[in-house]
Amino acid sequence: MGTADTVASLAIDGHVAVLMLDSPPVNALSQAVREGILNGVNEAIARPEVEAVVLICDGRTFIAGADITEFGKPPRAPGLREVQDAIENAPKPVIAAIHGTALGGGLEVALCCHYRVAVPSARCGLPEVNLGLLPGAGGTQRLPRIVGAPKALEMVTSGQHVGARECLAMGLVDEIVPEGELRAGAVALARRIVAERRPLKKVRESDDKVAAARGHPEIFADFRKANARKFRGFLAPEYNIRCIEAAVNLPFDEGLKVERQLFTELMQGTQSAAQRYVFFAERQAWKIPDVPDDTPLVPVKKVGIIGAGTMGGGIAMNFAGVGLPVTLVETRQDALDRGLAVIRRNYENSARRGRMTMVDVDRRMALLSGSLDLRSLADCDLVIEAVFENMAIKKEVFARLDAIVKPGAILATNTSALDIDEIATAVKRPEAVIGMHFFSPANVMRLLEVVRAKQTSRPVIATAMQTARKIGKVAALSGVCPGFIGNRILAARTQQAQAMLMEGAMPWDIDRALYDFGLPMGPFAMSDLAGLDIGWSKEASRSSTIREVLCEMGRRGQKTGAGYYDYDEQRNAKPSPVTEQVIRDFMAKAGGTPREISTEEILERCLYPMINEGAKILEEGIAIRASDIDIVWINGYGWPVYRGGPMFYGDTVGLATIVARLRAFGPKLGRQFTISPLLEKLAAEGRRFQDLR
Ligand SMILES: NC(=O)c1ccc[n+]([C@@H]2O[C@H](COP(=O)([O-])OP(=O)(O)OC[C@H]3O[C@@H](n4cnc5c(N)ncnc54)[C@H](O)[C@@H]3O)[C@@H](O)[C@H]2O)c1
């Protein structure tokens, strides 16, 4: 952290003052940077020989945003507003010279300058929405005054960065100068502005772009409708939209007030707190206390995958996507052909949607080779096994691999639930064995659970994490236990959901409650999607559970047109009277009478046992930290990010409340259910999961 004097310097170039910021890594708007800009601008104004000011940054980027470490702390002068006013009201033209990224507060500063110039590789954006916020320093009021309401709506609600050429086209920058010539280009522009006596353009005073949207409320209504699914449950996109509406309909200063008020509301609310927590949690998850950063890595240049089924194929796509050659091994030619064909079809679909070119498709396919012989994996650095979920088969595969694959290679399994310590007994190098648990579809889902077995070596763990990062996943480290972190918590929920069926709740009641809570779907819709017959067989079926009976009736989920729900041709789900009767019959047989179960109770019954299971996972040392559990559930199961993950949510509810409710449910939770001692302890001490460090 520098001081104002060390992070900002003023140089006079002819009659142009060049105010250079240098606050690595990203010139964030810390107190020192704010003060540095303010002093520099004031000095430039005071010096009579100066006719114009260029605001430019050293290092890899223009101001890339607020200093997020200052969030939640008492404000320190000068505030950003004061800095912006000094720039905007300067009696001499101020030109922002942009390279790298001008993001958030950085772009809001640039928007107060009278002109903006950028290099072609520069990008601008207002990403606040991703932290559950809105640009609170005039961004929502100035941006639409330059680019118009429709483009501003896109930018503030998506948070996406816009490239310099597009910025030029929409008026956000005035000029593009060649790469590497930003300073000279900006100074030259400054001289021209002075020579041509161009006006001091204040964005706040321009009205024509917002006037175009005035009297057209349908612009906003349509935008809300088109994005309803994407914005579901989130407050920040809606608040951003309201700010753009204010920019269109109110005078600038009134609009600023709306922006300020909505910003404060978001900043003080739980959604943004959750989203900021998740931002840090994702970065934290990479850090493993006993695997230091300097742990040697196994160089991964060639990958082998065993099994070209649902998972193997998706996993292979991840590696081809980053240019790594992959060998897929199957037992039969037809299975191999099918696996490769599915991959090709996936790529071609992406190409059709414009996400890649056909050249990309061919390039990726060229990285994939198939084989029916495990010996083709001999020189792989990383082998991932994705064969049937069967211990005997997996052990056999690992024993054979052990004899084939070169020393030092990593032997990973994608098992969902099998004991990896037991799999490791099949090889003479258990230190090389690790779980790399991908989620389906493996080429899409962001989560990778890296599962450390008892003897897994540190370099193997470090390399698995590094590999996850390389293929663009979010990784969380788990220890070995049934279901690891994610599925173990899922099982706790499934058990309660099933139990509630026997008390009077219908599958759609439970699914609806969880959907409205923000999850993509509830347990029964999920089961219908995956197939009710996973792990079920006709021979072993005893009509002993609701699921068994539905399977016996041929109701095996979406693929059979019926499961817990009935489905029409378009796979729209409808509550099923047949399922309802099956449930009622079960209940009658057990001598139960249905009762009304409120949405609130459904949520508590489903969610609190998940949090309790998370606490057990923590106390057993399966997860390193509560936030890792949250990362797993957000990225692997679609837990709404604005609720921060199950453990963060537990903290917001209050752990004492959760313990009290679990106690009140008592025997309803099942004979096996016990409250986690860690959860009880934290509750008694009035502490949160976040306080565990
Ligand atoms: N499907 C999921 O949602 C999911 C998610 C995470 C993990 N997993 C795990 O991934 C693994 C694979 O699951 P899947 O859904 O891809 O199954 P799948 O049935 O689609 O694919 C398994 C493939 O392995 C092949 N195979 C079987 N034995 C083999 C052997 N000895 N050598 C080479 N190939 C062999 C089969 O021919 C088949 O193509 C399982 O351990 C499963 O638990 C599945």
XYZ file of C-alpha atoms and ligand atoms in Angstrom:
737
model
C 0.000 0.000 0.000
C 1.543 3.288 -1.057
C 0.739 6.823 -0.022
C -0.794 9.470 -2.287
C 2.723 10.719 -3.111
C 4.065 7.337 -4.118
C 1.051 6.075 -6.094
C 0.517 9.209 -8.208
C 2.970 11.415 -10.025
C 2.493 14.499 -12.153
C 4.729 15.195 -15.153
C 4.400 18.153 -17.477
C 4.704 17.318 -21.152
C 4.598 20.578 -23.058
C 1.384 22.129 -21.777
C -0.172 18.818 -20.881
C -0.015 17.440 -17.333
C 0.284 13.662 -17.275
C -1.078 12.281 -14.018
C 0.290 8.770 -13.713
C -1.091 6.289 -11.189
C 1.023 3.389 -10.087
C -0.583 1.229 -7.427
C -0.021 -2.436 -8.224
C -1.471 -4.837 -8.927
C -4.518 -3.199 -10.542
C -4.502 0.472 -9.515
C -7.614 -0.095 -7.403
C -9.226 3.012 -5.930
C -7.690 2.802 -2.484
C -7.603 5.831 -0.232
C -4.053 6.589 -1.429
C -5.074 6.433 -5.085
C -8.095 8.678 -4.490
C -5.962 11.209 -2.693
C -3.277 10.944 -5.375
C -5.780 11.721 -8.136
C -7.320 14.593 -6.194
C -3.962 16.214 -5.403
C -2.720 15.696 -8.948
C -5.799 17.200 -10.576
C -5.772 20.154 -8.196
C -2.111 20.786 -8.826
C -2.608 20.594 -12.596
C -5.440 23.083 -12.331
C -3.337 25.412 -10.213
C -0.330 25.439 -12.504
C -0.818 28.184 -15.065
C 1.274 26.553 -17.810
C -0.954 23.432 -17.810
C -3.745 23.461 -20.402
C -4.993 19.880 -20.212
C -4.634 16.786 -18.026
C -4.152 13.139 -19.017
C -5.097 10.541 -16.398
C -3.157 7.374 -17.129
C -1.989 4.290 -15.234
C 1.270 2.407 -15.041
C 1.385 -1.376 -14.812
C -0.987 -3.774 -16.472
C -4.227 -1.846 -16.296
C -6.180 1.354 -15.882
C -8.037 1.597 -12.555
C -9.658 -1.844 -12.351
C -12.186 -1.011 -9.659
C -12.855 -0.196 -6.057
C -10.526 -1.465 -3.385
C -12.652 -4.368 -2.232
C -10.678 -4.685 1.008
C -12.138 -1.315 2.059
C -15.708 -2.656 1.822
C -17.508 -2.614 5.116
C -14.881 -0.395 6.746
C -15.436 3.232 7.773
C -14.936 5.516 4.747
C -11.673 7.428 4.539
C -11.401 10.800 2.851
C -11.294 11.780 0.123
C -14.389 9.945 -1.047
C -14.683 8.916 -4.648
C -17.416 11.506 -5.209
C -15.065 14.327 -4.250
C -12.402 13.013 -6.633
C -14.946 12.726 -9.443
C -16.247 16.251 -8.868
C -12.720 17.623 -9.031
C -12.207 15.955 -12.405
C -15.598 16.726 -13.900
C -15.564 20.367 -12.788
C -11.952 21.009 -13.735
C -11.647 24.160 -15.856
C -9.160 22.340 -18.087
C -9.951 19.243 -20.136
C -9.190 15.924 -18.431
C -8.603 12.912 -20.669
C -8.705 9.340 -19.423
C -6.125 7.110 -21.141
C -7.269 3.518 -20.839
C -5.364 0.259 -21.188
C -6.070 -3.117 -19.581
C -9.454 -2.840 -17.927
C -11.431 0.168 -16.707
C -13.840 -1.536 -14.375
C -16.372 -0.432 -11.795
C -15.117 2.635 -9.964
C -12.358 2.852 -12.572
C -14.840 3.333 -15.372
C -16.875 5.657 -13.174
C -13.798 7.870 -12.833
C -13.197 7.723 -16.579
C -16.838 8.734 -17.107
C -16.126 11.963 -15.213
C -13.276 12.823 -17.544
C -14.153 15.046 -20.490
C -12.698 12.641 -23.059
C -11.601 9.005 -23.135
C -8.976 7.364 -25.275
C -8.042 3.675 -25.262
C -5.775 1.095 -26.849
C -7.477 -1.661 -28.890
C -6.961 -4.327 -26.212
C -8.590 -2.227 -23.468
C -11.919 -3.267 -22.003
C -14.526 -1.383 -19.991
C -17.210 -2.702 -17.691
C -19.327 -2.237 -14.604
C -19.120 -5.646 -12.902
C -20.683 -4.608 -9.573
C -23.751 -6.752 -10.201
C -21.563 -9.821 -9.791
C -21.008 -8.853 -6.183
C -24.692 -8.151 -5.650
C -24.176 -4.411 -6.035
C -24.616 -1.607 -8.504
C -22.105 1.002 -9.662
C -22.588 3.485 -6.854
C -20.410 6.345 -8.051
C -22.615 7.746 -10.783
C -21.999 4.897 -13.214
C -25.661 4.086 -13.635
C -26.430 7.740 -14.348
C -23.544 8.586 -16.653
C -23.306 5.377 -18.679
C -26.790 5.606 -20.257
C -26.124 9.272 -21.048
C -23.324 8.098 -23.324
C -24.442 4.716 -24.642
C -28.225 4.914 -24.283
C -30.534 2.916 -22.027
C -30.592 -0.450 -23.864
C -26.805 -0.858 -23.945
C -26.466 0.458 -20.414
C -29.019 -2.102 -19.218
C -26.969 -4.890 -20.782
C -23.728 -3.673 -19.291
C -24.860 -3.064 -15.722
C -26.918 -6.244 -15.384
C -24.424 -8.585 -17.027
C -21.302 -7.016 -15.594
C -19.570 -8.001 -18.801
C -16.508 -6.254 -20.138
C -16.795 -4.497 -23.468
C -13.828 -4.289 -25.849
C -12.384 -0.946 -26.955
C -13.713 -1.090 -30.517
C -17.232 -1.697 -29.294
C -16.742 1.105 -26.770
C -15.746 3.384 -29.628
C -18.808 2.376 -31.616
C -21.127 3.131 -28.715
C -19.399 6.382 -27.825
C -17.927 5.227 -24.557
C -14.439 6.080 -25.788
C -13.705 8.932 -28.173
C -10.617 7.596 -29.851
C -8.479 4.480 -30.175
C -4.711 4.767 -30.392
C -2.231 2.041 -31.317
C -1.136 -0.487 -28.717
C 1.889 0.743 -26.800
C 1.317 4.379 -27.755
C -1.280 5.291 -25.217
C 0.558 8.064 -23.475
C 1.715 9.775 -26.664
C -1.721 9.309 -28.219
C -3.508 10.737 -25.203
C -1.160 13.743 -25.018
C -1.649 14.362 -28.741
C -5.434 14.221 -28.283
C -5.134 16.640 -25.360
C -3.197 19.091 -27.533
C -5.792 18.829 -30.291
C -8.614 19.429 -27.827
C -6.849 22.550 -26.604
C -5.949 23.768 -30.105
C -9.447 23.209 -31.430
C -10.973 24.684 -28.283
C -13.208 21.666 -27.926
C -15.730 21.961 -25.086
C -15.327 20.431 -21.632
C -17.796 17.615 -22.224
C -19.556 16.697 -19.015
C -21.374 13.431 -19.413
C -23.847 14.446 -16.703
C -25.094 17.289 -18.894
C -25.781 15.297 -22.037
C -29.397 14.294 -22.447
C -30.108 13.139 -25.999
C -29.310 9.436 -25.436
C -31.509 9.108 -22.351
C -34.183 11.322 -23.901
C -34.527 8.696 -26.613
C -35.765 6.203 -24.026
C -38.032 8.640 -22.180
C -41.694 7.756 -22.545
C -40.794 4.199 -23.540
C -41.319 2.115 -20.410
C -41.561 -0.969 -22.626
C -37.766 -0.874 -23.014
C -37.511 -1.786 -19.347
C -40.503 -4.098 -19.214
C -39.212 -6.099 -22.175
C -35.729 -6.260 -20.741
C -37.037 -7.577 -17.430
C -39.138 -10.174 -19.176
C -36.357 -11.361 -21.456
C -34.054 -11.886 -18.490
C -36.514 -13.099 -15.884
C -34.969 -16.552 -15.697
C -31.424 -15.318 -15.430
C -32.251 -12.732 -12.774
C -34.560 -14.964 -10.734
C -34.111 -14.328 -7.039
C -31.365 -11.745 -7.455
C -31.964 -8.222 -6.166
C -28.988 -6.516 -7.795
C -30.025 -6.806 -11.467
C -33.429 -5.316 -10.648
C -31.870 -2.462 -8.695
C -29.473 -1.783 -11.550
C -32.434 -1.600 -13.913
C -34.226 0.838 -11.614
C -31.170 3.073 -11.650
C -31.103 3.170 -15.445
C -34.828 3.999 -15.346
C -34.007 6.844 -12.990
C -31.310 8.077 -15.355
C -33.898 8.207 -18.121
C -36.713 9.770 -16.156
C -35.108 12.028 -13.555
C -32.698 14.974 -13.564
C -29.084 13.889 -13.025
C -28.843 14.794 -9.349
C -32.153 13.111 -8.544
C -30.956 10.008 -10.361
C -27.781 10.042 -8.328
C -29.875 10.027 -5.176
C -31.788 6.970 -6.344
C -28.505 5.273 -7.194
C -27.073 6.109 -3.789
C -30.114 4.826 -1.930
C -30.364 1.568 -3.847
C -26.620 1.052 -3.556
C -26.779 1.449 0.209
C -29.668 -0.979 0.409
C -27.738 -3.587 -1.550
C -24.542 -3.005 0.361
C -26.335 -3.524 3.666
C -28.372 -6.520 2.540
C -27.596 -10.211 2.852
C -27.440 -10.900 -0.886
C -24.418 -8.751 -1.558
C -22.805 -9.961 1.663
C -23.299 -13.505 0.368
C -21.956 -12.725 -3.078
C -18.890 -10.966 -1.715
C -18.320 -13.897 0.632
C -18.503 -16.316 -2.304
C -16.028 -14.181 -4.248
C -13.460 -14.658 -1.499
C -14.482 -18.250 -0.777
C -13.664 -19.232 -4.346
C -10.176 -17.835 -4.014
C -9.717 -19.400 -0.602
C -10.717 -22.877 -1.778
C -7.451 -23.290 -3.695
C -5.399 -22.985 -0.544
C -4.599 -26.187 1.304
C -2.831 -25.644 4.618
C -0.497 -28.637 4.432
C 0.127 -28.378 0.685
C 2.152 -25.174 0.368
C 2.337 -23.131 -2.831
C 5.855 -24.354 -3.566
C 4.870 -28.037 -3.600
C 6.423 -29.592 -6.720
C 3.910 -30.354 -9.463
C 3.675 -33.301 -11.831
C 3.841 -31.806 -15.338
C 0.637 -32.861 -17.116
C 1.207 -33.033 -20.872
C -0.863 -36.056 -21.781
C -4.088 -37.314 -20.262
C -5.675 -40.760 -20.320
C -9.346 -41.401 -19.608
C -10.815 -44.833 -19.033
C -14.461 -45.156 -19.993
C -15.963 -43.044 -22.778
C -19.443 -42.909 -21.276
C -21.403 -39.941 -19.957
C -18.614 -38.760 -17.689
C -15.501 -39.892 -19.559
C -16.532 -38.035 -22.699
C -17.336 -34.813 -20.847
C -14.097 -35.012 -18.886
C -12.110 -35.474 -22.101
C -13.648 -32.297 -23.546
C -12.194 -30.273 -20.673
C -8.661 -31.259 -21.576
C -9.032 -30.966 -25.347
C -10.417 -27.499 -24.658
C -7.069 -26.394 -23.235
C -5.027 -28.088 -25.934
C -3.991 -31.235 -24.072
C -3.945 -34.558 -25.959
C -6.280 -37.175 -24.489
C -6.443 -40.914 -25.014
C -9.817 -42.504 -24.276
C -9.876 -46.218 -23.499
C -12.971 -48.384 -23.791
C -13.648 -52.105 -23.655
C -15.502 -52.306 -26.946
C -15.172 -50.544 -30.278
C -18.855 -49.599 -30.439
C -18.702 -47.940 -27.010
C -15.608 -46.029 -28.069
C -17.170 -44.919 -31.350
C -20.313 -43.833 -29.549
C -18.309 -41.898 -26.966
C -16.295 -40.027 -29.580
C -19.404 -39.351 -31.657
C -21.153 -37.784 -28.666
C -18.173 -35.507 -28.104
C -18.145 -34.453 -31.749
C -21.876 -33.766 -31.642
C -21.433 -31.603 -28.531
C -18.723 -29.566 -30.225
C -20.762 -29.219 -33.401
C -23.700 -27.968 -31.374
C -21.445 -25.355 -29.811
C -20.244 -24.368 -33.274
C -23.829 -24.061 -34.458
C -24.542 -21.703 -31.574
C -21.552 -19.610 -32.593
C -19.455 -20.513 -29.555
C -16.630 -21.966 -31.661
C -15.715 -22.411 -35.305
C -15.676 -25.675 -37.241
C -11.894 -25.318 -37.314
C -11.969 -25.370 -33.509
C -14.123 -28.489 -33.600
C -11.606 -30.286 -35.799
C -8.683 -29.048 -33.760
C -10.222 -30.390 -30.568
C -11.245 -33.697 -32.092
C -7.681 -34.106 -33.379
C -6.485 -34.005 -29.778
C -8.665 -37.004 -28.882
C -7.621 -40.527 -29.693
C -9.362 -43.764 -28.844
C -8.008 -47.159 -27.864
C -9.207 -50.533 -26.636
C -5.914 -51.220 -24.944
C -4.987 -49.834 -21.530
C -1.357 -50.056 -22.592
C -1.864 -46.942 -24.744
C -1.943 -45.021 -21.457
C 1.628 -45.992 -20.549
C 3.075 -42.529 -21.123
C 0.192 -40.474 -19.695
C 0.940 -38.072 -16.850
C -2.610 -38.156 -15.564
C -5.106 -40.988 -15.945
C -8.732 -40.509 -14.916
C -10.860 -43.582 -14.487
C -14.576 -43.172 -15.326
C -15.824 -46.747 -15.703
C -18.969 -48.228 -14.108
C -19.508 -47.423 -10.440
C -18.437 -50.846 -9.214
C -15.643 -51.475 -6.715
C -14.465 -54.782 -8.199
C -14.205 -53.333 -11.711
C -12.451 -50.207 -10.485
C -9.916 -52.184 -8.456
C -9.177 -54.387 -11.413
C -8.677 -51.378 -13.675
C -6.354 -49.758 -11.135
C -4.303 -52.941 -10.667
C -3.785 -53.168 -14.414
C -2.980 -49.472 -14.684
C -0.389 -49.851 -11.963
C 1.517 -52.313 -14.115
C 1.293 -50.141 -17.232
C 1.483 -46.431 -16.490
C 4.869 -44.769 -16.052
C 6.155 -43.973 -12.571
C 5.198 -40.548 -11.237
C 1.895 -40.425 -13.101
C -1.337 -39.565 -11.283
C -4.029 -42.235 -11.081
C -7.369 -40.516 -10.528
C -10.867 -41.881 -10.139
C -14.129 -40.123 -10.923
C -16.099 -42.291 -8.518
C -19.138 -40.599 -6.957
C -19.297 -42.629 -3.814
C -16.836 -45.513 -3.614
C -14.101 -45.637 -0.979
C -10.975 -44.295 -2.664
C -8.761 -45.681 0.096
C -9.958 -49.113 -0.888
C -9.375 -48.427 -4.594
C -5.833 -47.372 -3.651
C -5.145 -50.807 -2.142
C -5.212 -52.195 -5.686
C -1.953 -50.449 -6.572
C 1.604 -50.461 -5.281
C 1.714 -46.664 -5.408
C -1.241 -45.494 -3.301
C 0.374 -42.059 -3.045
C -0.497 -41.552 -6.734
C -4.208 -42.254 -6.245
C -6.672 -39.376 -5.902
C -10.329 -38.629 -6.567
C -11.208 -36.151 -9.285
C -14.962 -36.005 -8.975
C -16.482 -34.170 -11.920
C -20.150 -33.222 -12.073
C -22.482 -34.016 -14.922
C -22.344 -32.677 -17.621
C -18.602 -32.684 -16.977
C -17.791 -30.278 -19.800
C -20.231 -27.717 -18.416
C -20.366 -27.935 -14.629
C -17.802 -25.726 -12.938
C -17.180 -27.856 -9.878
C -14.410 -30.364 -9.389
C -14.254 -32.105 -6.030
C -10.681 -33.196 -5.535
C -10.717 -36.094 -3.101
C -7.652 -36.758 -1.068
C -7.208 -40.335 0.092
C -5.203 -41.335 3.175
C -1.952 -41.830 1.324
C -2.295 -39.329 -1.532
C 0.958 -37.371 -1.809
C 1.121 -33.598 -1.667
C 2.456 -33.184 -5.226
C -0.473 -35.265 -6.464
C -2.962 -33.085 -4.576
C -1.266 -29.896 -5.741
C -1.275 -31.111 -9.340
C -4.949 -32.109 -9.237
C -5.844 -28.639 -7.957
C -3.626 -26.980 -10.543
C -5.169 -29.125 -13.274
C -8.635 -28.068 -12.157
C -7.607 -24.446 -12.459
C -6.103 -25.042 -15.865
C -9.325 -26.484 -17.265
C -11.361 -23.637 -15.795
C -12.995 -25.441 -12.904
C -13.609 -24.313 -9.376
C -12.053 -26.910 -7.120
C -12.711 -27.844 -3.526
C -10.729 -30.411 -1.592
C -12.592 -33.197 0.183
C -11.494 -36.148 2.248
C -12.825 -39.656 1.754
C -16.296 -40.383 3.142
C -19.488 -41.729 1.579
C -20.591 -39.146 -1.011
C -17.674 -36.826 -0.254
C -18.801 -33.256 0.493
C -21.512 -32.654 -2.081
C -23.407 -35.912 -2.346
C -23.197 -36.558 1.377
C -25.064 -33.313 2.018
C -27.453 -34.139 -0.813
C -28.213 -37.470 0.853
C -29.166 -35.682 4.077
C -31.693 -33.648 2.125
C -33.040 -36.577 0.124
C -33.709 -38.508 3.306
C -35.839 -35.706 4.748
C -37.656 -35.124 1.470
C -38.596 -38.820 1.320
C -39.657 -38.785 4.969
C -41.955 -35.824 4.372
C -43.773 -37.724 1.645
C -44.867 -40.101 4.358
C -46.176 -37.211 6.460
C -48.352 -35.605 3.825
C -46.199 -33.416 1.596
C -46.362 -34.149 -2.119
C -43.208 -34.189 -4.273
C -44.323 -30.999 -6.023
C -44.864 -29.227 -2.702
C -41.296 -29.977 -1.694
C -39.832 -29.186 -5.108
C -41.735 -25.902 -5.284
C -40.452 -24.785 -1.872
C -36.849 -25.463 -2.859
C -37.256 -23.920 -6.294
C -38.703 -20.770 -4.782
C -35.819 -20.733 -2.326
C -33.606 -20.352 -5.390
C -32.409 -23.847 -6.270
C -32.679 -24.902 -9.914
C -34.947 -27.812 -8.964
C -36.037 -29.901 -6.017
C -35.117 -33.509 -5.221
C -38.017 -35.139 -7.074
C -37.609 -33.176 -10.296
C -33.903 -34.001 -10.027
C -34.660 -37.682 -9.577
C -36.989 -37.663 -12.581
C -34.266 -36.019 -14.643
C -31.540 -38.452 -13.606
C -33.784 -41.509 -13.745
C -35.459 -43.163 -10.752
C -33.857 -46.464 -11.698
C -30.262 -45.462 -10.925
C -29.150 -48.262 -8.630
C -32.519 -50.057 -8.977
C -33.015 -53.506 -10.492
C -36.176 -55.425 -11.307
C -34.854 -58.573 -9.677
C -34.034 -56.979 -6.356
C -37.125 -54.756 -6.244
C -39.382 -55.468 -3.242
C -42.065 -52.763 -3.535
C -40.676 -51.500 -0.253
C -40.303 -47.809 -1.116
C -42.257 -45.279 -3.137
C -39.410 -45.103 -5.613
C -39.344 -48.892 -6.047
C -43.036 -49.028 -6.729
C -42.791 -46.194 -9.274
C -39.941 -48.022 -11.001
C -41.912 -51.249 -11.023
C -44.776 -49.357 -12.673
C -42.398 -48.233 -15.401
C -42.359 -44.685 -14.067
C -38.606 -44.243 -14.257
C -38.429 -40.506 -14.836
C -38.441 -38.082 -17.766
C -36.997 -40.671 -20.132
C -40.111 -42.855 -19.693
C -42.530 -39.927 -19.760
C -43.401 -40.378 -16.095
C -41.736 -40.576 -12.710
C -42.771 -38.631 -9.647
C -44.379 -36.284 -12.174
C -46.296 -36.861 -15.381
C -44.676 -35.370 -18.482
C -46.169 -34.124 -21.716
C -44.488 -34.287 -25.118
C -42.412 -31.185 -24.361
C -41.263 -32.693 -21.076
C -43.311 -30.229 -19.039
C -43.880 -31.656 -15.570
C -47.363 -31.975 -14.065
C -48.263 -33.253 -10.593
C -49.302 -36.857 -10.973
C -52.472 -38.354 -9.460
C -50.882 -41.792 -9.868
C -47.870 -40.855 -7.770
C -50.157 -39.208 -5.247
C -52.132 -42.462 -4.908
C -48.952 -44.517 -4.501
C -47.855 -42.180 -1.702
C -51.275 -42.265 0.003
C -51.293 -46.064 -0.141
C -47.887 -46.238 1.479
C -48.988 -43.885 4.192
C -52.185 -45.830 4.855
C -50.212 -49.053 5.113
C -47.909 -47.459 7.660
C -50.958 -46.242 9.592
C -50.122 -42.560 9.096
C -52.493 -39.702 8.436
C -51.438 -36.878 6.170
C -50.977 -33.450 7.718
C -50.532 -30.031 6.197
C -46.823 -29.172 6.004
C -46.044 -25.494 5.508
C -43.494 -24.223 3.010
C -41.478 -22.927 5.927
C -41.352 -26.356 7.533
C -40.440 -28.010 4.231
C -37.496 -25.639 3.902
C -36.363 -26.131 7.475
C -36.650 -29.903 7.190
C -34.659 -29.980 3.960
C -32.063 -27.313 4.615
C -31.185 -27.557 8.308
C -30.156 -31.232 8.122
C -27.917 -30.258 5.186
C -26.244 -27.633 7.346
C -25.975 -30.184 10.159
C -24.311 -32.639 7.767
C -21.953 -29.872 6.656
C -20.978 -29.336 10.285
C -20.183 -33.051 10.608
C -18.103 -32.877 7.450
C -16.164 -30.046 9.076
C -15.676 -31.693 12.447
C -14.457 -34.870 10.768
C -11.939 -32.841 8.778
C -13.446 -33.951 5.455
C -13.662 -30.322 4.351
C -10.973 -27.814 5.284
C -13.378 -24.929 5.813
C -17.061 -24.156 5.762
C -16.658 -21.964 2.700
C -15.363 -24.947 0.691
C -18.664 -26.693 1.367
C -20.447 -23.615 0.079
C -18.313 -23.604 -3.066
C -19.283 -27.229 -3.690
C -22.988 -26.576 -3.354
C -22.991 -23.382 -5.386
C -21.005 -24.784 -8.295
C -22.103 -28.407 -8.247
C -25.767 -28.204 -7.247
C -26.891 -24.715 -8.183
C -27.342 -23.379 -4.651
C -28.240 -19.703 -5.235
C -25.101 -17.638 -4.958
C -27.083 -14.806 -3.368
C -27.626 -17.089 -0.385
C -23.926 -17.826 -0.119
C -24.053 -21.626 0.149
C -25.644 -23.783 2.861
C -23.101 -22.943 5.556
C -23.263 -19.195 4.946
C -27.030 -19.492 4.897
C -26.844 -21.273 8.252
C -24.898 -18.322 9.600
C -27.524 -15.872 8.367
C -30.357 -17.883 9.930
C -28.376 -18.228 13.144
C -26.940 -21.529 14.306
C -28.859 -21.427 17.600
C -32.124 -21.194 15.659
C -31.107 -24.163 13.557
C -30.241 -26.302 16.559
C -33.506 -25.345 18.240
C -35.530 -26.291 15.165
C -33.685 -29.588 14.723
C -34.391 -30.411 18.362
C -38.042 -29.515 17.891
C -38.362 -31.842 14.897
C -36.929 -34.600 17.075
C -37.854 -38.143 15.969
C -39.328 -36.886 12.680
C -35.770 -36.512 11.427
C -35.255 -40.254 11.602
C -33.754 -42.728 14.010
C -30.281 -42.242 12.636
C -30.323 -38.474 12.841
C -27.999 -36.809 15.335
C -27.104 -33.193 15.804
C -23.476 -32.353 15.059
C -21.518 -31.550 18.243
C -19.706 -28.791 16.362
C -23.016 -27.209 15.369
C -24.245 -27.413 18.962
C -21.048 -25.903 20.277
C -21.067 -22.986 17.851
C -24.741 -22.379 18.560
C -24.155 -22.377 22.307
C -21.270 -19.944 21.939
C -23.223 -17.654 19.631
C -20.654 -18.159 16.897
C -20.873 -18.730 13.152
C -19.200 -21.114 10.710
C -17.453 -18.039 9.322
C -15.804 -17.506 12.685
C -14.014 -20.866 12.440
C -10.576 -20.068 11.132
N -23.291 -39.784 -14.392
C -23.053 -38.938 -13.425
O -23.831 -38.040 -13.168
C -21.781 -39.053 -12.626
C -21.328 -37.936 -11.924
C -20.129 -38.015 -11.235
C -19.419 -39.191 -11.225
N -19.887 -40.276 -11.892
C -19.074 -41.507 -11.857
O -18.383 -41.604 -13.074
C -18.187 -42.970 -13.396
C -18.740 -43.229 -14.772
O -20.095 -42.891 -14.809
P -20.877 -42.665 -16.165
O -22.155 -42.025 -15.797
O -19.997 -42.005 -17.134
O -21.161 -44.156 -16.629
P -21.409 -44.706 -18.097
O -22.057 -45.997 -17.933
O -22.045 -43.664 -18.937
O -19.942 -44.911 -18.678
C -19.063 -45.892 -18.230
C -18.234 -46.339 -19.412
O -17.141 -47.122 -18.955
C -16.918 -48.163 -19.872
N -16.209 -49.217 -19.167
C -16.662 -50.081 -18.261
N -15.674 -50.885 -17.817
C -14.556 -50.503 -18.468
C -13.211 -50.956 -18.446
N -12.825 -51.953 -17.664
N -12.316 -50.351 -19.254
C -12.705 -49.349 -20.059
N -13.977 -48.885 -20.110
C -14.884 -49.459 -19.324
C -18.297 -48.551 -20.329
O -18.246 -49.219 -21.574
C -19.006 -47.227 -20.399
O -18.916 -46.639 -21.682
C -18.858 -43.755 -12.281
O -17.892 -44.081 -11.321
C -19.852 -42.774 -11.738
O -20.192 -43.016 -10.393
C -21.046 -40.219 -12.597
